[in-house]
Short mmCIF file of C-alpha atoms in Angstrom, two decimals:
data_model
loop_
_atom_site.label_atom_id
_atom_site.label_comp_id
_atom_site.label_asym_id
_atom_site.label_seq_id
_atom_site.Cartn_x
_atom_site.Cartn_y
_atom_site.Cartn_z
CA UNK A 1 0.00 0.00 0.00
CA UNK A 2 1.51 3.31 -1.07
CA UNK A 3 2.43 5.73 1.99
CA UNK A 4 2.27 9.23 0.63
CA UNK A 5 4.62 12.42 1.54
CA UNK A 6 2.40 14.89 2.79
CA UNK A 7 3.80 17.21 -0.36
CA UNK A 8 2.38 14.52 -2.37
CA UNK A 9 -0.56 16.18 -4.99
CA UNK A 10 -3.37 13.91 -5.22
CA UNK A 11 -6.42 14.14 -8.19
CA UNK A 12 -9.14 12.33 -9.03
CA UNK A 13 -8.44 9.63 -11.53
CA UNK A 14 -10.18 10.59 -15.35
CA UNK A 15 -11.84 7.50 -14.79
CA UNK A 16 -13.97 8.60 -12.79
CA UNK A 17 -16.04 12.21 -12.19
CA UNK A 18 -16.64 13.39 -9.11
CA UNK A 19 -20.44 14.69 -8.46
CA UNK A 20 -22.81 16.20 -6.12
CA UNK A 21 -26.03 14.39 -6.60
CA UNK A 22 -28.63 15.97 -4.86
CA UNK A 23 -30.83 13.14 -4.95
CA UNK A 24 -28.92 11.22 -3.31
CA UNK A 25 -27.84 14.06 -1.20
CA UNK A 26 -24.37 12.58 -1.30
CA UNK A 27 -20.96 13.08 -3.33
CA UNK A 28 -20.38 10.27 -5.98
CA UNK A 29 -18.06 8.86 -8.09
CA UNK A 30 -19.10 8.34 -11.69
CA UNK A 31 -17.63 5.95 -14.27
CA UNK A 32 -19.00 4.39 -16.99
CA UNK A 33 -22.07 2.18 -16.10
CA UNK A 34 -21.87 2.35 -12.53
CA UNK A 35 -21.82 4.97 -9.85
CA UNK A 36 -20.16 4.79 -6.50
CA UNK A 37 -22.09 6.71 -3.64
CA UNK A 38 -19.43 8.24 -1.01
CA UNK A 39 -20.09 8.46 2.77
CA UNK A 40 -19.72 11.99 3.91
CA UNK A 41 -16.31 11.66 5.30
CA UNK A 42 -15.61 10.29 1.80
CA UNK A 43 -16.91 13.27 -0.23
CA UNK A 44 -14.92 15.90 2.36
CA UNK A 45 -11.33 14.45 0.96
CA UNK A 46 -11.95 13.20 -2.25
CA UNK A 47 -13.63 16.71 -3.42
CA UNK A 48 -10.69 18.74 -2.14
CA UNK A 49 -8.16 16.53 -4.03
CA UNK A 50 -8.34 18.57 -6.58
CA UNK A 51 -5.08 18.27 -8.58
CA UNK A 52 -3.55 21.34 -6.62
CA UNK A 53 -3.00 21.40 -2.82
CA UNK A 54 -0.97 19.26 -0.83
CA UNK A 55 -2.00 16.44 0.78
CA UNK A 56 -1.05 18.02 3.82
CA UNK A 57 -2.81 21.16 3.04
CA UNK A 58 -6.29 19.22 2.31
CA UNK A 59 -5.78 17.95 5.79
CA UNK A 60 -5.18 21.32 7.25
CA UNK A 61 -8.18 22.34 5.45
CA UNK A 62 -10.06 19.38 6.67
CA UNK A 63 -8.96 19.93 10.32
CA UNK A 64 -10.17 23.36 10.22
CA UNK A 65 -13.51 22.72 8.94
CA UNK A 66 -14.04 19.55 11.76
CA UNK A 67 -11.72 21.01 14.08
CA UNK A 68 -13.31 18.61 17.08
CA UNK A 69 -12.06 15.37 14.83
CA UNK A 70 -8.63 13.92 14.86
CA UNK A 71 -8.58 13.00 11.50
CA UNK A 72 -5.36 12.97 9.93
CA UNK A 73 -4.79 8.91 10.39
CA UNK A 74 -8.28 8.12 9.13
CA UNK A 75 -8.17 10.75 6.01
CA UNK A 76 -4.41 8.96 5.19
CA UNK A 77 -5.82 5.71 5.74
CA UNK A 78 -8.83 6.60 2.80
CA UNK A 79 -6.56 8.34 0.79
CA UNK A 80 -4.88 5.42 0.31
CA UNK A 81 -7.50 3.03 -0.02
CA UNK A 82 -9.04 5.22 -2.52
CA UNK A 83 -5.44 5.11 -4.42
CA UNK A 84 -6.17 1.32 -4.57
CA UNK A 85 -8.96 1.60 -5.81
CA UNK A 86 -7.88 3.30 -8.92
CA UNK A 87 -10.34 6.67 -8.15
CA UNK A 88 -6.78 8.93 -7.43
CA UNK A 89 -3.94 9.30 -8.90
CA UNK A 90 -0.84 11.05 -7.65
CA UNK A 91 -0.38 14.50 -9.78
CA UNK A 92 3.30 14.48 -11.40
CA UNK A 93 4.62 17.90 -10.78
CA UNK A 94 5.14 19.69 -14.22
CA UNK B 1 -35.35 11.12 -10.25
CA UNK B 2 -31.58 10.24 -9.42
CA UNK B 3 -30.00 9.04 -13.01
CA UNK B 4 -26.52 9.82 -13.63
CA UNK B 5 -25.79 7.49 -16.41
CA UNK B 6 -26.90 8.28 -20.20
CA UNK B 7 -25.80 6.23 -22.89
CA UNK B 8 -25.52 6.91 -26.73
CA UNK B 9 -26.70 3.85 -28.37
CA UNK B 10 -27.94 2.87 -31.53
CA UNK B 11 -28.08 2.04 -34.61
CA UNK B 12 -25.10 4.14 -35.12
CA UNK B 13 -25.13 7.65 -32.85
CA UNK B 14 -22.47 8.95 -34.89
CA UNK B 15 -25.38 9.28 -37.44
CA UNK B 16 -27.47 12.23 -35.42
CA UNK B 17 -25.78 15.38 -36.37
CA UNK B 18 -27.28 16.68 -33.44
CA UNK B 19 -24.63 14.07 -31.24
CA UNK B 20 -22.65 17.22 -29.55
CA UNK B 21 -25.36 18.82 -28.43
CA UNK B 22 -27.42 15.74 -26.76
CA UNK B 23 -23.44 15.38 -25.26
CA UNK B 24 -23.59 18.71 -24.05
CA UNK B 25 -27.00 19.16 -22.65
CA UNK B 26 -26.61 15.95 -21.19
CA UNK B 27 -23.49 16.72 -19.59
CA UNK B 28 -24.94 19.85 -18.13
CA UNK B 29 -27.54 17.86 -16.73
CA UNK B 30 -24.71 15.95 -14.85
CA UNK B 31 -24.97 12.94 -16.57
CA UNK B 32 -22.14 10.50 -17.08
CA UNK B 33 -22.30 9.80 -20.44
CA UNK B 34 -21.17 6.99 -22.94
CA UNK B 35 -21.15 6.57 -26.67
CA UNK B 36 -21.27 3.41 -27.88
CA UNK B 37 -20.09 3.29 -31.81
CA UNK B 38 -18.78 1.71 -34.31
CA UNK B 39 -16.56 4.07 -35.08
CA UNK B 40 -17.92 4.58 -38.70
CA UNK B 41 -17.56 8.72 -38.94
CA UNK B 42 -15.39 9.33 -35.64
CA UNK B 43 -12.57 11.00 -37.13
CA UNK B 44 -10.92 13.67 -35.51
CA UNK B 45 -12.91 17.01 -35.69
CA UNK B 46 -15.89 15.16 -34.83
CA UNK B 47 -14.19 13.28 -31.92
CA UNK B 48 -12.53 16.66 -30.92
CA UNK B 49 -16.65 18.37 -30.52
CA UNK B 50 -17.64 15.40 -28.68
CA UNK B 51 -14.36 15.82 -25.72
CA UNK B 52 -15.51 19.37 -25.75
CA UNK B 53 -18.70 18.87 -25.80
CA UNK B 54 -18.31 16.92 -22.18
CA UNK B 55 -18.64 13.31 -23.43
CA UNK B 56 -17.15 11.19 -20.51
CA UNK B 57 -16.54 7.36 -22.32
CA UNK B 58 -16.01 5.87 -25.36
CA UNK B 59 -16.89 2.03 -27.10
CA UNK B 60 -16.19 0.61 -29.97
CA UNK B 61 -17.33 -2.22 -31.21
CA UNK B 62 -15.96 -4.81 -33.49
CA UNK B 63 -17.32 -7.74 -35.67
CA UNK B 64 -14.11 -9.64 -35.72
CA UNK B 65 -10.19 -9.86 -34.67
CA UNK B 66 -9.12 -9.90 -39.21
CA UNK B 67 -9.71 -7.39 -41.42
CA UNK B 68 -11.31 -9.59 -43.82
CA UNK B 69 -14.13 -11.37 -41.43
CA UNK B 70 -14.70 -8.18 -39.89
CA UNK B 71 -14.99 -6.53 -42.81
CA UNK B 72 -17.45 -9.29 -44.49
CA UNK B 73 -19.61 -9.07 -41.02
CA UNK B 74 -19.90 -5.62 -41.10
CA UNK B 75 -20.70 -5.35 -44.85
CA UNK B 76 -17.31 -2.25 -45.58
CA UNK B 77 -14.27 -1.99 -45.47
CA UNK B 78 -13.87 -0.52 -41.72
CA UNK B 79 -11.67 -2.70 -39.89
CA UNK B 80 -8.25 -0.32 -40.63
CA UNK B 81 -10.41 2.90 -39.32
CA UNK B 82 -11.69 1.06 -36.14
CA UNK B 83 -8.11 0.55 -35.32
CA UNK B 84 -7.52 4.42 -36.08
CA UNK B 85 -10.13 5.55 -34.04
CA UNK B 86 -8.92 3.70 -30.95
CA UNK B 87 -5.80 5.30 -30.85
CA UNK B 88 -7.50 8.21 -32.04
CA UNK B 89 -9.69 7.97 -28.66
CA UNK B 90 -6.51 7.38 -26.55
CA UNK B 91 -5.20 10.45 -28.01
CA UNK B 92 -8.01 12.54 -26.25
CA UNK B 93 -7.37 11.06 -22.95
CA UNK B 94 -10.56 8.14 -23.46
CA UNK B 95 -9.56 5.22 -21.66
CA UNK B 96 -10.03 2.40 -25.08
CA UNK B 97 -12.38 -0.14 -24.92
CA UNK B 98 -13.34 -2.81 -27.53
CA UNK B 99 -16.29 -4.98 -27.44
CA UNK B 100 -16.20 -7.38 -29.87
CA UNK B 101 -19.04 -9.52 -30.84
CA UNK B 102 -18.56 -13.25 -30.90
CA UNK B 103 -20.49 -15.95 -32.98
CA UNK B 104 -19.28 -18.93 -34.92
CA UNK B 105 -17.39 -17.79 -37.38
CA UNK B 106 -14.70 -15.48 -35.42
CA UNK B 107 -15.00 -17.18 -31.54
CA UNK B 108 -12.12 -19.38 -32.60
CA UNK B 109 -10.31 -15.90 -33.53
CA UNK B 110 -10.25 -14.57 -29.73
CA UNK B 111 -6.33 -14.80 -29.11
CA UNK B 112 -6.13 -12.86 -32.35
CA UNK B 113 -8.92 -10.18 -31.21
CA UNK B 114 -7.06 -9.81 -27.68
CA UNK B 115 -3.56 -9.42 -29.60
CA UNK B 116 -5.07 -6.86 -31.60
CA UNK B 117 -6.53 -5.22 -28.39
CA UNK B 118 -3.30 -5.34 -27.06
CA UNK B 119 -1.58 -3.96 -29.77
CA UNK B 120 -3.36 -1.08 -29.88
CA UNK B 121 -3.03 -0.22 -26.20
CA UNK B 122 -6.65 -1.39 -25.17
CA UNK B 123 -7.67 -1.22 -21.70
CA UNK B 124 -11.14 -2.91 -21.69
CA UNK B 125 -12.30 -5.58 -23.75
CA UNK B 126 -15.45 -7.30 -23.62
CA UNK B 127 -15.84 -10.53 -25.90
CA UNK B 128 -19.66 -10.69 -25.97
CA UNK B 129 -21.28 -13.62 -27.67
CA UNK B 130 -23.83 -12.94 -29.74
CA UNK B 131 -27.61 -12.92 -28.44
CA UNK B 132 -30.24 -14.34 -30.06
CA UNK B 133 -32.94 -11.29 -31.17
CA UNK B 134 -34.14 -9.74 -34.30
CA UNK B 135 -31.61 -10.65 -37.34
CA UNK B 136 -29.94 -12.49 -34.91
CA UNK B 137 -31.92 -14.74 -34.37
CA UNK B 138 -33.08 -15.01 -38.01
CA UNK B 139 -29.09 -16.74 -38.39
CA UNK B 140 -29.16 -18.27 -35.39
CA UNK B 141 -28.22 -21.69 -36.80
CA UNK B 142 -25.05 -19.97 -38.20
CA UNK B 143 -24.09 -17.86 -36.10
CA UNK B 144 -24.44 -20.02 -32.59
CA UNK B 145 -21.08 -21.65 -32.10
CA UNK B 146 -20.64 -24.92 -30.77
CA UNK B 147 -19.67 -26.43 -27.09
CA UNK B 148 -16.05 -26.85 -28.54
CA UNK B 149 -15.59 -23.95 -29.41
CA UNK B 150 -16.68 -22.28 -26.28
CA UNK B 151 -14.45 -24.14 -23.89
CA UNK B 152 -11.60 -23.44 -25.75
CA UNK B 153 -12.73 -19.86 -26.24
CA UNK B 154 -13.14 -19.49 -22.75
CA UNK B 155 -9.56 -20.93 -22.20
CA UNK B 156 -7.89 -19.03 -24.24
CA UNK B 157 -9.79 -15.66 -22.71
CA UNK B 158 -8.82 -16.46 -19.11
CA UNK B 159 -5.10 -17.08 -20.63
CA UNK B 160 -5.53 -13.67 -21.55
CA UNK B 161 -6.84 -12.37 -18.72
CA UNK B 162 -3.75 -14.17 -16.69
CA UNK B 163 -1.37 -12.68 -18.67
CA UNK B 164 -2.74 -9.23 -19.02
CA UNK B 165 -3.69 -8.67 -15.36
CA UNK B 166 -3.46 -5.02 -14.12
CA UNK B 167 -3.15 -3.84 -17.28
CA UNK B 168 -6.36 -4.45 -19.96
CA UNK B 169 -9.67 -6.28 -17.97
CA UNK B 170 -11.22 -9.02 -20.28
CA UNK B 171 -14.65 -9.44 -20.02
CA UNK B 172 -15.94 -12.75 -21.62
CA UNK B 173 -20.05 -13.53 -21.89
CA UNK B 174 -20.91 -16.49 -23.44
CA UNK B 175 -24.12 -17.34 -25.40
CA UNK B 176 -27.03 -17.54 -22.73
CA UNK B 177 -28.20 -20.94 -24.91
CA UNK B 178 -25.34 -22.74 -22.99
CA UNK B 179 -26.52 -21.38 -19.65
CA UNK B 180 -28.30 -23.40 -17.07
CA UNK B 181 -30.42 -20.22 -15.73
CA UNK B 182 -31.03 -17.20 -18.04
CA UNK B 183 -29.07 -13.98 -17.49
CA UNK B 184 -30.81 -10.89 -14.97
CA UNK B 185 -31.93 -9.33 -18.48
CA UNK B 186 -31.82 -5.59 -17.84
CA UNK B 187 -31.01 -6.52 -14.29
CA UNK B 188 -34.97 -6.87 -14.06
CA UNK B 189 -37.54 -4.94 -16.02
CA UNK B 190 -37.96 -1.17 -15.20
CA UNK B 191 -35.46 -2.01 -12.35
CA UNK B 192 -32.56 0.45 -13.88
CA UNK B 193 -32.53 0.84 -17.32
CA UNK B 194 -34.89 3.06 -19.47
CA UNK B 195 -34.03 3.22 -23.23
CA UNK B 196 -35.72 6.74 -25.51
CA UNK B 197 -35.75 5.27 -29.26
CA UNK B 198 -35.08 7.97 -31.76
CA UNK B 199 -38.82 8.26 -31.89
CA UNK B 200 -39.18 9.32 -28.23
CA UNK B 201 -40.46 6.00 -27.45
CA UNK B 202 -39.76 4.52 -23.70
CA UNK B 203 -38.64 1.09 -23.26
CA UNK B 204 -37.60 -1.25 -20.47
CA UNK B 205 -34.92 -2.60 -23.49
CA UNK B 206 -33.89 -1.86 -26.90
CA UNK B 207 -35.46 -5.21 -28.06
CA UNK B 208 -38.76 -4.57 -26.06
CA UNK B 209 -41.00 -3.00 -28.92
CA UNK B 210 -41.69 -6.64 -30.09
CA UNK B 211 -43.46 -7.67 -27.50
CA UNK B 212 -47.09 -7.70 -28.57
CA UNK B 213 -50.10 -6.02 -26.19
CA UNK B 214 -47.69 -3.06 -24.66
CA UNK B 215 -48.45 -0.04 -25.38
CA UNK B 216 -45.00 1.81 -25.00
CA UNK B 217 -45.16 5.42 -23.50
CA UNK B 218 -43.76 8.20 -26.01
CA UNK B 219 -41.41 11.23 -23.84
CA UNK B 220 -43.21 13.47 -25.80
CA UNK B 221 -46.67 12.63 -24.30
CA UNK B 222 -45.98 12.07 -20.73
CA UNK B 223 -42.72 12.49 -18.60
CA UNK B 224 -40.53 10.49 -17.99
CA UNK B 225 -41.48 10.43 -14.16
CA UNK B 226 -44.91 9.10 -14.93
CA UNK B 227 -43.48 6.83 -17.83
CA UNK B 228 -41.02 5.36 -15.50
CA UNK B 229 -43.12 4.99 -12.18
CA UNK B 230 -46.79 4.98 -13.23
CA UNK B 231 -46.79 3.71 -16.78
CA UNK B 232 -48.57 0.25 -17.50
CA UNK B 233 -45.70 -0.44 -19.55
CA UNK B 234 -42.92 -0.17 -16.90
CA UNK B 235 -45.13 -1.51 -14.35
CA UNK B 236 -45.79 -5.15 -16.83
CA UNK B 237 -42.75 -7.17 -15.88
CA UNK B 238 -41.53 -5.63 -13.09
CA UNK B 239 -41.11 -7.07 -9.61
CA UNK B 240 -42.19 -10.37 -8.89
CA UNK B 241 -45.98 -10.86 -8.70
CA UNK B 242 -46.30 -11.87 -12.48
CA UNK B 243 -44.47 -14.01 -12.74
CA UNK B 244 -45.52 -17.60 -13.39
CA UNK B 245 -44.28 -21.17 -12.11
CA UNK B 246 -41.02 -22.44 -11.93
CA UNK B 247 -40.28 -18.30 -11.15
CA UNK B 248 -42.73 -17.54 -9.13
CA UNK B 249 -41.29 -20.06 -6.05
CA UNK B 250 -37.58 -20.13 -7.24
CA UNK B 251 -34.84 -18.77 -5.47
CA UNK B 252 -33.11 -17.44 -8.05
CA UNK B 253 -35.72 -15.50 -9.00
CA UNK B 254 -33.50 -12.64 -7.04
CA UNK B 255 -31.12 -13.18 -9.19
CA UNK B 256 -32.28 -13.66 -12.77
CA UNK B 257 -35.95 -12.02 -12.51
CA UNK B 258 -37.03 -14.67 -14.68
CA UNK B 259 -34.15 -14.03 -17.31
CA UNK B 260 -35.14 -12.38 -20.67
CA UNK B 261 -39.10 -11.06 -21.04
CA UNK B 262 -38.20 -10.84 -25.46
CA UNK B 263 -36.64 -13.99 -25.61
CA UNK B 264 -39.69 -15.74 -23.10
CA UNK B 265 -41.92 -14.41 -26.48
CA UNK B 266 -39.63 -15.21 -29.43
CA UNK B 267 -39.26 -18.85 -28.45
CA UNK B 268 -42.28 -19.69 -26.29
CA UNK B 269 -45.25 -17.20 -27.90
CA UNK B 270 -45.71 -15.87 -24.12
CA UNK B 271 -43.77 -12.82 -22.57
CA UNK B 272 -44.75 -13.83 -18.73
CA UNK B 273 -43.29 -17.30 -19.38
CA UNK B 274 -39.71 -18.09 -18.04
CA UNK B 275 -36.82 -17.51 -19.98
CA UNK B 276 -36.51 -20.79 -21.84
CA UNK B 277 -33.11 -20.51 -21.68
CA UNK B 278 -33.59 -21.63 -17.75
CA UNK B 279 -33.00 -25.68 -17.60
CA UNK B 280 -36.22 -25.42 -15.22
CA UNK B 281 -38.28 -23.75 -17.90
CA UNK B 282 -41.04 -26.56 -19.06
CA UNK B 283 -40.07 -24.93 -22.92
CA UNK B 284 -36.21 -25.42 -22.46
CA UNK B 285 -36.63 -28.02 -25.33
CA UNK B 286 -36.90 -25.27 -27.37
CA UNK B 287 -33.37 -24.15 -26.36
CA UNK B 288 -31.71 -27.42 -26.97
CA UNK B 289 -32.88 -28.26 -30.61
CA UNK B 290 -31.83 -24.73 -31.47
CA UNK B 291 -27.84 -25.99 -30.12
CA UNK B 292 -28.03 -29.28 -30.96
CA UNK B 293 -29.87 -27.53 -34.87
CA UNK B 294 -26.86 -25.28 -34.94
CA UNK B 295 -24.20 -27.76 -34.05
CA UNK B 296 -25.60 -29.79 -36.72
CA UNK B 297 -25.62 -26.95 -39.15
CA UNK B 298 -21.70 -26.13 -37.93
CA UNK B 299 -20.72 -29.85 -38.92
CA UNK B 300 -22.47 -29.65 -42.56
CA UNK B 301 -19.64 -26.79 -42.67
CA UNK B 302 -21.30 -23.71 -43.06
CA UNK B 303 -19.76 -22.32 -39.78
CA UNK B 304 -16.87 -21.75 -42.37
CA UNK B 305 -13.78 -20.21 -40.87
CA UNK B 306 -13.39 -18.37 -44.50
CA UNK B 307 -15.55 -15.38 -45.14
CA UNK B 308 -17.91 -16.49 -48.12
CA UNK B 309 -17.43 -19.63 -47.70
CA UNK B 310 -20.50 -21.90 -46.66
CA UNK B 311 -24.09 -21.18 -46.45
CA UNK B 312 -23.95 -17.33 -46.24
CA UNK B 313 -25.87 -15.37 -43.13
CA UNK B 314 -28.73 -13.44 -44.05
CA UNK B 315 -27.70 -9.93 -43.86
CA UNK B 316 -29.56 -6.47 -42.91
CA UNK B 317 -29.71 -4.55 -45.90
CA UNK B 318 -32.49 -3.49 -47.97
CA UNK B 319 -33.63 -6.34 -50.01
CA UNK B 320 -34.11 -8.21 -47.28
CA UNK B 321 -35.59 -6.28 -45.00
CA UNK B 322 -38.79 -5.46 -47.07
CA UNK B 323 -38.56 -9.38 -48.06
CA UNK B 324 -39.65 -9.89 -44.03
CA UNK B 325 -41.57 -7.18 -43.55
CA UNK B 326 -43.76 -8.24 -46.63
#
C-alpha cells in the first residue's frame, strides 16, 4: 500500500467524475455504467483533491472545517484506499 | 429522479448530427455519459466536438479480430479505421475499450482479437457472444457456435486475462443458450434501465418494442417520471408478482428475474413465461434443438472459418428487409 509524503498532490483519476447528486444528497463517483455513492467523510477528501494542494494542506483544510475530529490517520488511511482503488492518482509535478 | 448514467446507443449515434449537443445538454444535466459506436464517422474534428462537448466514455465495437471477417460481417471496409479511431480515442485522454461480438465464425479468432486489443493499447475488452434477437436470431443456426468452441474460447480468454492482469480487464459472456439459468436481463424490467428510441419512445430494453399487447409510452406525451413509475408499460414485468411457475417459487428469481421477457416471447409465444433458456423452464426443449440444430448446421460446414465460404448469413440490408416485412 503506497504511503504518501504529505507534499504529495493527489487528483481524481479521469476515470472517474466526481459529483454532487442531490438526490442522493451525497458526493459520488461516476464511471462508466456504474456509480459509487461516497459516505460523507468520503466526499470531504476526495472533493478537495483537486489536482492542486498538498495532501497536507487538504488535511489542514479538513482539520479546520471539523476542528473537534482527529482525523489525519483516518483521512491517510482513505486516501490510500481510494489510491487502490484506482479513483486517485498522484499528480506528477510539471 | 436520481440518473446519472446516459448512454448513446444505436443504430449508429455517430449518425445524429445533433450528437454534440445531446453530449452537451446531457453533460450539463450531470450525466455520465457513454457513446457506444462503431466508429464509422469518428474521425478527428468530430471526436474533438464530442471531448468538448463533455462526453465522458467511449466504445467501440468490433465484428471480428481480421480485417477480412470483420470486414465481411460488417458489410465495408472498416476494420483499418476502427483501429484508427482507438488510438485516435486514446489520443483525447478516453480510456479504449473494444467490445467485440462473438459468434461462430470469429469465436475461434479470440487470441487474435485480444492481440489486436493489445496492440493497440486497449484497456477494456469485452468478448460478448452474440444474443439471439431480431436478425440475430433469423441466423441463429449460423451464427451459434458450438460447445467446442466455447471451452476453448473461454480458455484461451482467461489465458488472456492471466497474462494481461493489471493492465487491460477481459470481459468474456458467453451465449445464454449454454446457460443453465437465463441472465438478470436488464437486471430486471424497469429495475434500472430506461431506453428513448429515436422516436421518443420509452422502453424497459432496446429489443422490447416486439413484445405484442404493450403499449409503450412516447417522452413526448408524458414524462418520464410518470413513464417510469406509473406507466402500464414499466409496471408489466416488473417485480415479482407476475411471474408464473417455476419463477414464481424459485430462489433465483433474485437473481435472474425470470431471465429475458423478449426472448420468453420469441421462443415460447408468451412474454410472462420463463426464460426458456432456464433448464427449469417446461419450454427449455426449445433451447436445446436450437444448439443441438446449430451444431448440426456447424458440422455440414457452413460455420466456415473463411468469409464467403459456406451457407452465407442473411444480412440487414435493404432487399431483405422489405422481403420480411412483406
Amino acid at each position: 500500500m503506497a504511503v504518501f509524503d504529505p507534499d504529495t498532490i493527489l487528483a481524481i483519476s479521469n476515470k472517474f467524475r466526481l459529483q454532487w447528486e442531490a438526490a442522493q444528497q451525497a458526493y459520488v463517483l461516476l464511471y462508466a455504467e456504474g456509480m459509487i455513492k461516497l459516505n460523507v467523510s468520503a466526499g470531504e477528501v476526495l472533493k478537495r483533491l483537486d489536482g492542486q494542494r498538498t495532501l497536507a494542506a487538504v488535511i489542514e483544510d479538513l482539520q479546520r472545517q471539523f476542528p473537534n475530529a482527529a482525523l489525519e490517520d483516518d483521512v491517510r488511511e482513505f486516501v490510500n484506499i481510494a489510491h487502490d482503488h484506482g479513483w486517485i492518482i498522484v499528480k506528477q509535478p510539471t | 429522479m436520481g440518473a446519472v448514467q446516459l448512454g448513446f446507443s444505436g443504430g449508429e449515434p455517430l449518425l445524429r448530427r445533433d450528437l454534440e449537443d445531446l453530449v452537451a445538454e446531457a453533460r450539463h444535466l450531470g450525466y455520465y455519459t457513454n457513446l457506444i459506436t462503431s466508429a464509422a464517422g469518428l474521425g478527428e474534428p468530430r471526436l474533438k466536438a464530442l471531448k468538448e462537448a463533455g462526453l465522458d466514455h467511449i466504445q467501440i465495437s468490433f465484428q471480428a479480430g481480421s480485417q477480412a471477417l470483420n470486414d465481411f460481417m460488417a458489410g465495408t471496409r472498416i476494420f483499418e479505421h476502427k483501429l484508427a479511431a482507438a488510438r485516435l480515442v486514446k489520443q483525447y485522454g478516453y480510456d479504449i475499450v473494444l467490445n467485440f461480438v462473438v459468434y461462430r465464425d470469429n469465436i475461434d479468432q479470440i487470441g487474435q482479437m485480444l492481440d489486436m486489443a493489445g496492440e493497440v493499447g486497449a484497456d477494456y475488452v469485452e468478448l460478448a457472444n452474440v444474443q439471439y434477437y431480431g436478425w440475430a436470431l433469423l441466423n441463429r443456426d449460423r451464427l451459434l457456435p458450438t460447445r467446442e468452441q466455447l471451452s476453448r474460447a473461454e480458455a484461451i480468454a482467461h489465458q488472456y486475462q492471466e497474462r494481461w492482469k493489471g493492465r487491460m480487464r477481459i470481459l468474456y459472456v458467453i451465449p445464454d443458450y449454454y446457460e443453465e439459468r437465463p441472465k438478470a436481463c436488464m437486471s430486471g424490467w424497469g429495475s434500472i434501465f430506461l431506453t428513448v428510441a429515436p422516436d421518443g419512445v420509452a422502453l424497459p430494453c432496446q429489443a422490447a418494442r416486439q413484445l405484442p399487447g404493450i403499449e409503450f409510452p412516447n417522452v413526448r406525451d408524458h414524462s418520464v417520471e410518470w413513464i417510469w413509475n406509473e406507466s402500464p408499460a414499466f409496471n408489466k414485468f416488473r417485480g415479482f408478482d407476475w411471474m408464473k411457475e417455476p419463477c414464481r417459487s424459485c430462489p433465483d428469481r433474485f437473481k435472474d428475474y425470470g431471465g429475458c421477457r423478449c426472448q420468453a416471447y420469441m421462443l415460447t409465444g408468451d412474454a410472462g413465461n420463463t426464460d426458456p433458456v432456464c433448464s427449469l423452464s417446461p419450454r427449455h426443449d426449445v433451447i436445446l434443438s436450437a444448439i443441438s440444430s446449430a451444431n448440426a448446421a456447424a458440422e455440414r460446414g457452413n460455420g466456415a472459418r473463411e468469409p464467403g465460404q459456406g451457407e452465407g448469413p442473411i444480412f440487414r440490408n435493404v432487399r431483405n428487409s422489405s422481403k420480411l416485412s412483406a
